[in-house]
PDB file of C-alpha atoms in Angstrom:
ATOM      1  CA  MET A  27       0.044  -0.039   0.196  1.00  0.00           C
ATOM      2  CA  PRO A  28       1.692   3.496  -0.767  1.00  0.00           C
ATOM      3  CA  ARG A  29       2.167   5.313   1.853  1.00  0.00           C
ATOM      4  CA  SER A  30       0.025   8.115   1.361  1.00  0.00           C
ATOM      5  CA  GLN A  31      -2.936   5.843   1.815  1.00  0.00           C
ATOM      6  CA  ARG A  32      -1.184   4.803   5.076  1.00  0.00           C
ATOM      7  CA  ASN A  33      -0.750   8.065   6.923  1.00  0.00           C
ATOM      8  CA  ASP A  34      -2.769   8.740  10.217  1.00  0.00           C
ATOM      9  CA  ASN A  35      -2.304  12.022  11.330  1.00  0.00           C
ATOM     10  CA  PHE A  36      -4.466  15.049  10.138  1.00  0.00           C
ATOM     11  CA  ILE A  37      -1.443  17.157   8.544  1.00  0.00           C
ATOM     12  CA  ASP A  38      -0.190  14.012   6.529  1.00  0.00           C
ATOM     13  CA  LYS A  39      -3.697  13.199   5.375  1.00  0.00           C
ATOM     14  CA  SER A  40      -4.579  16.939   4.300  1.00  0.00           C
ATOM     15  CA  PHE A  41      -0.919  17.363   1.829  1.00  0.00           C
ATOM     16  CA  THR A  42      -1.784  14.238   0.310  1.00  0.00           C
ATOM     17  CA  VAL A  43      -5.509  14.964  -0.101  1.00  0.00           C
ATOM     18  CA  MET A  44      -4.110  18.548  -1.512  1.00  0.00           C
ATOM     19  CA  ALA A  45      -1.311  16.908  -3.411  1.00  0.00           C
ATOM     20  CA  ASP A  46      -3.779  14.572  -4.949  1.00  0.00           C
ATOM     21  CA  LEU A  47      -5.507  17.320  -5.906  1.00  0.00           C
ATOM     22  CA  ILE A  48      -3.003  19.300  -7.438  1.00  0.00           C
ATOM     23  CA  LEU A  49      -2.029  16.115  -9.391  1.00  0.00           C
ATOM     24  CA  LYS A  50      -5.769  15.537 -11.195  1.00  0.00           C
ATOM     25  CA  VAL A  51      -6.045  19.258 -12.184  1.00  0.00           C
ATOM     26  CA  LEU A  52      -2.745  19.775 -13.507  1.00  0.00           C
ATOM     27  CA  PRO A  53      -1.848  19.502 -17.292  1.00  0.00           C
ATOM     28  CA  THR A  54       0.552  16.785 -16.985  1.00  0.00           C
ATOM     29  CA  ASN A  55       1.452  13.368 -18.468  1.00  0.00           C
ATOM     30  CA  ARG A  56       0.388  10.253 -16.290  1.00  0.00           C
ATOM     31  CA  ARG A  57       4.682   9.756 -16.235  1.00  0.00           C
ATOM     32  CA  ALA A  58       5.152  12.983 -14.203  1.00  0.00           C
ATOM     33  CA  LYS A  59       2.370  12.313 -11.964  1.00  0.00           C
ATOM     34  CA  GLU A  60       3.620   8.821 -10.951  1.00  0.00           C
ATOM     35  CA  ALA A  61       6.903  10.395 -10.288  1.00  0.00           C
ATOM     36  CA  PHE A  62       5.259  12.835  -8.176  1.00  0.00           C
ATOM     37  CA  ALA A  63       3.649  10.613  -6.199  1.00  0.00           C
ATOM     38  CA  TYR A  64       6.577   8.636  -5.531  1.00  0.00           C
ATOM     39  CA  TYR A  65       8.162  11.638  -4.346  1.00  0.00           C
ATOM     40  CA  ARG A  66       5.542  12.796  -2.261  1.00  0.00           C
ATOM     41  CA  ASP A  67       6.095   9.228  -0.563  1.00  0.00           C
ATOM     42  CA  GLY A  68       9.674   9.445  -0.540  1.00  0.00           C
ATOM     43  CA  MET A  69       9.776  13.137   1.638  1.00  0.00           C
ATOM     44  CA  SER A  70       6.999  11.749   4.110  1.00  0.00           C
ATOM     45  CA  ALA A  71       9.004   8.825   4.739  1.00  0.00           C
ATOM     46  CA  GLN A  72      11.632  10.786   5.590  1.00  0.00           C
ATOM     47  CA  ALA A  73       9.835  13.240   7.503  1.00  0.00           C
ATOM     48  CA  ASP A  74       8.885   9.931   9.677  1.00  0.00           C
ATOM     49  CA  GLY A  75      12.778   8.813   9.491  1.00  0.00           C
ATOM     50  CA  GLU A  76      11.956   6.014   7.428  1.00  0.00           C
ATOM     51  CA  TYR A  77      15.092   6.537   5.535  1.00  0.00           C
ATOM     52  CA  ALA A  78      15.391   3.374   3.505  1.00  0.00           C
ATOM     53  CA  GLU A  79      11.978   3.914   2.282  1.00  0.00           C
ATOM     54  CA  ALA A  80      12.269   7.417   1.657  1.00  0.00           C
ATOM     55  CA  LEU A  81      15.468   6.442  -0.496  1.00  0.00           C
ATOM     56  CA  GLU A  82      13.633   3.587  -2.397  1.00  0.00           C
ATOM     57  CA  ASN A  83      10.648   6.287  -3.137  1.00  0.00           C
ATOM     58  CA  TYR A  84      13.001   8.985  -4.310  1.00  0.00           C
ATOM     59  CA  GLU A  85      15.218   6.069  -6.707  1.00  0.00           C
ATOM     60  CA  GLU A  86      11.754   5.485  -8.041  1.00  0.00           C
ATOM     61  CA  ALA A  87      10.680   9.367  -8.813  1.00  0.00           C
ATOM     62  CA  LEU A  88      14.108   9.919 -10.202  1.00  0.00           C
ATOM     63  CA  LYS A  89      13.514   7.097 -12.856  1.00  0.00           C
ATOM     64  CA  LEU A  90      10.619   8.271 -13.962  1.00  0.00           C
ATOM     65  CA  GLU A  91      10.779  12.240 -13.515  1.00  0.00           C
ATOM     66  CA  ASP A  92      12.274  14.275 -16.540  1.00  0.00           C
ATOM     67  CA  ASP A  93      12.229  17.642 -15.755  1.00  0.00           C
ATOM     68  CA  PRO A  94      16.125  18.718 -14.706  1.00  0.00           C
ATOM     69  CA  ASN A  95      14.778  20.802 -11.904  1.00  0.00           C
ATOM     70  CA  ASP A  96      12.610  18.475 -10.304  1.00  0.00           C
ATOM     71  CA  LYS A  97      15.405  15.850 -10.889  1.00  0.00           C
ATOM     72  CA  ALA A  98      17.596  18.288  -9.070  1.00  0.00           C
ATOM     73  CA  PHE A  99      15.252  18.228  -5.756  1.00  0.00           C
ATOM     74  CA  ILE A 100      14.851  14.579  -6.129  1.00  0.00           C
ATOM     75  CA  LEU A 101      18.813  14.320  -5.660  1.00  0.00           C
ATOM     76  CA  TYR A 102      18.323  16.992  -2.805  1.00  0.00           C
ATOM     77  CA  ASN A 103      16.515  14.747  -0.928  1.00  0.00           C
ATOM     78  CA  MET A 104      18.371  12.067  -1.084  1.00  0.00           C
ATOM     79  CA  ALA A 105      21.711  13.790  -0.393  1.00  0.00           C
ATOM     80  CA  LEU A 106      19.611  15.246   2.923  1.00  0.00           C
ATOM     81  CA  VAL A 107      18.629  11.341   3.913  1.00  0.00           C
ATOM     82  CA  PHE A 108      22.485  10.184   3.202  1.00  0.00           C
ATOM     83  CA  ALA A 109      23.748  13.204   5.028  1.00  0.00           C
ATOM     84  CA  SER A 110      21.696  12.607   8.138  1.00  0.00           C
ATOM     85  CA  ASN A 111      22.920   9.071   8.325  1.00  0.00           C
ATOM     86  CA  GLY A 112      26.726  10.357   8.154  1.00  0.00           C
ATOM     87  CA  GLU A 113      27.503   9.419   4.972  1.00  0.00           C
ATOM     88  CA  HIS A 114      29.234  12.209   4.056  1.00  0.00           C
ATOM     89  CA  GLN A 115      30.580  11.362   0.840  1.00  0.00           C
ATOM     90  CA  LYS A 116      27.338  10.152  -0.231  1.00  0.00           C
ATOM     91  CA  ALA A 117      25.886  13.508   0.518  1.00  0.00           C
ATOM     92  CA  LEU A 118      28.225  15.116  -1.053  1.00  0.00           C
ATOM     93  CA  GLY A 119      28.006  13.442  -4.704  1.00  0.00           C
ATOM     94  CA  TYR A 120      24.247  14.074  -4.482  1.00  0.00           C
ATOM     95  CA  TYR A 121      24.387  17.123  -4.294  1.00  0.00           C
ATOM     96  CA  ALA A 122      26.888  18.219  -6.827  1.00  0.00           C
ATOM     97  CA  GLN A 123      24.401  15.710  -9.130  1.00  0.00           C
ATOM     98  CA  ALA A 124      21.787  18.344  -7.789  1.00  0.00           C
ATOM     99  CA  LEU A 125      23.751  21.228  -8.887  1.00  0.00           C
ATOM    100  CA  ASP A 126      24.419  19.921 -12.074  1.00  0.00           C
ATOM    101  CA  LEU A 127      20.916  19.804 -13.003  1.00  0.00           C
ATOM    102  CA  ASN A 128      20.366  23.228 -11.207  1.00  0.00           C
ATOM    103  CA  SER A 129      22.661  25.673 -10.379  1.00  0.00           C
ATOM    104  CA  LYS A 130      20.712  28.063  -8.770  1.00  0.00           C
ATOM    105  CA  MET A 131      20.157  25.991  -5.520  1.00  0.00           C
ATOM    106  CA  PRO A 132      21.636  28.003  -2.277  1.00  0.00           C
ATOM    107  CA  GLN A 133      20.369  25.703  -0.213  1.00  0.00           C
ATOM    108  CA  VAL A 134      22.609  22.842  -1.615  1.00  0.00           C
ATOM    109  CA  LEU A 135      25.538  24.970  -1.464  1.00  0.00           C
ATOM    110  CA  ASN A 136      24.953  25.811   2.128  1.00  0.00           C
ATOM    111  CA  ASN A 137      24.298  21.834   2.843  1.00  0.00           C
ATOM    112  CA  MET A 138      27.676  21.278   0.865  1.00  0.00           C
ATOM    113  CA  ALA A 139      29.637  23.979   2.959  1.00  0.00           C
ATOM    114  CA  VAL A 140      28.287  22.512   6.278  1.00  0.00           C
ATOM    115  CA  ILE A 141      29.534  19.207   5.405  1.00  0.00           C
ATOM    116  CA  HIS A 142      32.854  20.693   3.952  1.00  0.00           C
ATOM    117  CA  HIS A 143      33.215  22.785   7.885  1.00  0.00           C
ATOM    118  CA  HIS A 144      32.242  19.504   9.855  1.00  0.00           C
ATOM    119  CA  LEU A 145      34.890  17.479   7.961  1.00  0.00           C
ATOM    120  CA  GLY A 146      37.346  20.243   8.542  1.00  0.00           C
ATOM    121  CA  SER A 147      36.580  20.087  12.416  1.00  0.00           C
ATOM    122  CA  ILE A 148      37.354  16.668  12.268  1.00  0.00           C
ATOM    123  CA  ALA A 149      40.654  16.856  10.565  1.00  0.00           C
ATOM    124  CA  GLU A 150      41.288  19.810  12.737  1.00  0.00           C
ATOM    125  CA  GLU A 151      40.521  17.491  16.153  1.00  0.00           C
ATOM    126  CA  LYS A 152      43.117  14.612  14.723  1.00  0.00           C
ATOM    127  CA  GLY A 153      45.660  17.503  13.709  1.00  0.00           C
ATOM    128  CA  ASP A 154      45.364  17.257  10.359  1.00  0.00           C
ATOM    129  CA  ALA A 155      46.029  20.999   9.626  1.00  0.00           C
ATOM    130  CA  ASP A 156      46.448  20.348   5.741  1.00  0.00           C
ATOM    131  CA  GLU A 157      43.187  18.336   5.699  1.00  0.00           C
ATOM    132  CA  ALA A 158      41.564  21.013   7.626  1.00  0.00           C
ATOM    133  CA  ASP A 159      42.126  23.898   5.708  1.00  0.00           C
ATOM    134  CA  ARG A 160      41.234  21.466   2.497  1.00  0.00           C
ATOM    135  CA  CYS A 161      37.931  21.571   3.983  1.00  0.00           C
ATOM    136  CA  TYR A 162      37.461  25.151   5.104  1.00  0.00           C
ATOM    137  CA  ASP A 163      38.810  26.344   1.824  1.00  0.00           C
ATOM    138  CA  LEU A 164      35.871  23.870   0.485  1.00  0.00           C
ATOM    139  CA  ALA A 165      33.099  25.568   2.861  1.00  0.00           C
ATOM    140  CA  ALA A 166      34.217  29.005   2.021  1.00  0.00           C
ATOM    141  CA  ASP A 167      33.368  27.796  -1.742  1.00  0.00           C
ATOM    142  CA  CYS A 168      30.775  26.644  -1.123  1.00  0.00           C
ATOM    143  CA  TRP A 169      29.406  29.375   1.060  1.00  0.00           C
ATOM    144  CA  GLY A 170      30.178  32.171  -1.322  1.00  0.00           C
ATOM    145  CA  LYS A 171      28.314  30.825  -4.006  1.00  0.00           C
ATOM    146  CA  ALA A 172      25.355  30.210  -1.725  1.00  0.00           C
ATOM    147  CA  ILE A 173      25.360  33.777  -0.364  1.00  0.00           C
ATOM    148  CA  ARG A 174      25.771  35.382  -3.911  1.00  0.00           C
ATOM    149  CA  LEU A 175      22.463  33.457  -4.806  1.00  0.00           C
ATOM    150  CA  ALA A 176      20.859  34.352  -1.622  1.00  0.00           C
ATOM    151  CA  PRO A 177      22.660  37.397  -0.242  1.00  0.00           C
ATOM    152  CA  ASN A 178      20.166  37.977   2.890  1.00  0.00           C
ATOM    153  CA  ASN A 179      20.671  34.461   3.953  1.00  0.00           C
ATOM    154  CA  TYR A 180      23.242  32.187   5.594  1.00  0.00           C
ATOM    155  CA  ILE A 181      24.125  34.923   8.146  1.00  0.00           C
ATOM    156  CA  GLU A 182      26.146  32.807  10.402  1.00  0.00           C
ATOM    157  CA  ALA A 183      28.226  31.796   6.976  1.00  0.00           C
ATOM    158  CA  GLN A 184      28.348  35.193   6.584  1.00  0.00           C
ATOM    159  CA  ASN A 185      30.063  36.089   9.906  1.00  0.00           C
ATOM    160  CA  TRP A 186      32.409  32.854   9.691  1.00  0.00           C
ATOM    161  CA  LEU A 187      34.057  33.875   6.270  1.00  0.00           C
ATOM    162  CA  LYS A 188      34.247  37.372   7.556  1.00  0.00           C
ATOM    163  CA  THR A 189      35.943  36.211  10.928  1.00  0.00           C
ATOM    164  CA  SER A 190      38.005  33.114   9.534  1.00  0.00           C
ATOM    165  CA  GLY A 191      38.930  35.025   6.765  1.00  0.00           C
ATOM    166  CA  ARG A 192      38.109  32.879   3.821  1.00  0.00           C
ATOM    167  CA  GLY A 193      35.607  35.318   2.361  1.00  0.00           C
ATOM    168  CA  SER A 194      36.064  37.929  -0.261  1.00  0.00           C
ATOM    169  CA  VAL A 195      34.336  41.446   0.017  1.00  0.00           C
ATOM    170  CA  ASP A 196      31.993  40.859  -3.177  1.00  0.00           C
ATOM    171  CA  VAL A 197      30.617  37.988  -1.036  1.00  0.00           C
ATOM    172  CA  TYR A 198      28.957  40.072   1.117  1.00  0.00           C
ATOM    173  CA  PHE A 199      26.807  43.025  -1.273  1.00  0.00           C
TER     174      PHE A 199
END
């Protein structure tokens, strides 16, 4: 039984009803509607912490989806699952694929920066200054790009770029 038919709480049921209504009135083909249904079920499973189920649904959605922007969001959500499970390199790979399809996703760049910064902190704790610098530079690059796309966002990242000396002046304007 599809996840959309198993939801027990009001919010999930409401979202499912609204999504089903939108699907019925949108002038789109059956394949796109099916892709969206898998995507919706993936988001629901992800919200419930059912990551394996979420990934299965996202993979099915990815097979069916033709629109590059929609594929980018599917890949973004897959990366979120991997990142939340501590699979940082896998998450970075999925984020990179999402950016290849849609380079205007500051949230992807921000999440990549967060991972690189985290990996830099781990390297620093281990005493590996070269690896820490490499990771921090990658974080700075990603945050700089994210801030250029969304200048009013990522204030903490902007502060880190300023205080660490890793940001360029053009990032803040």
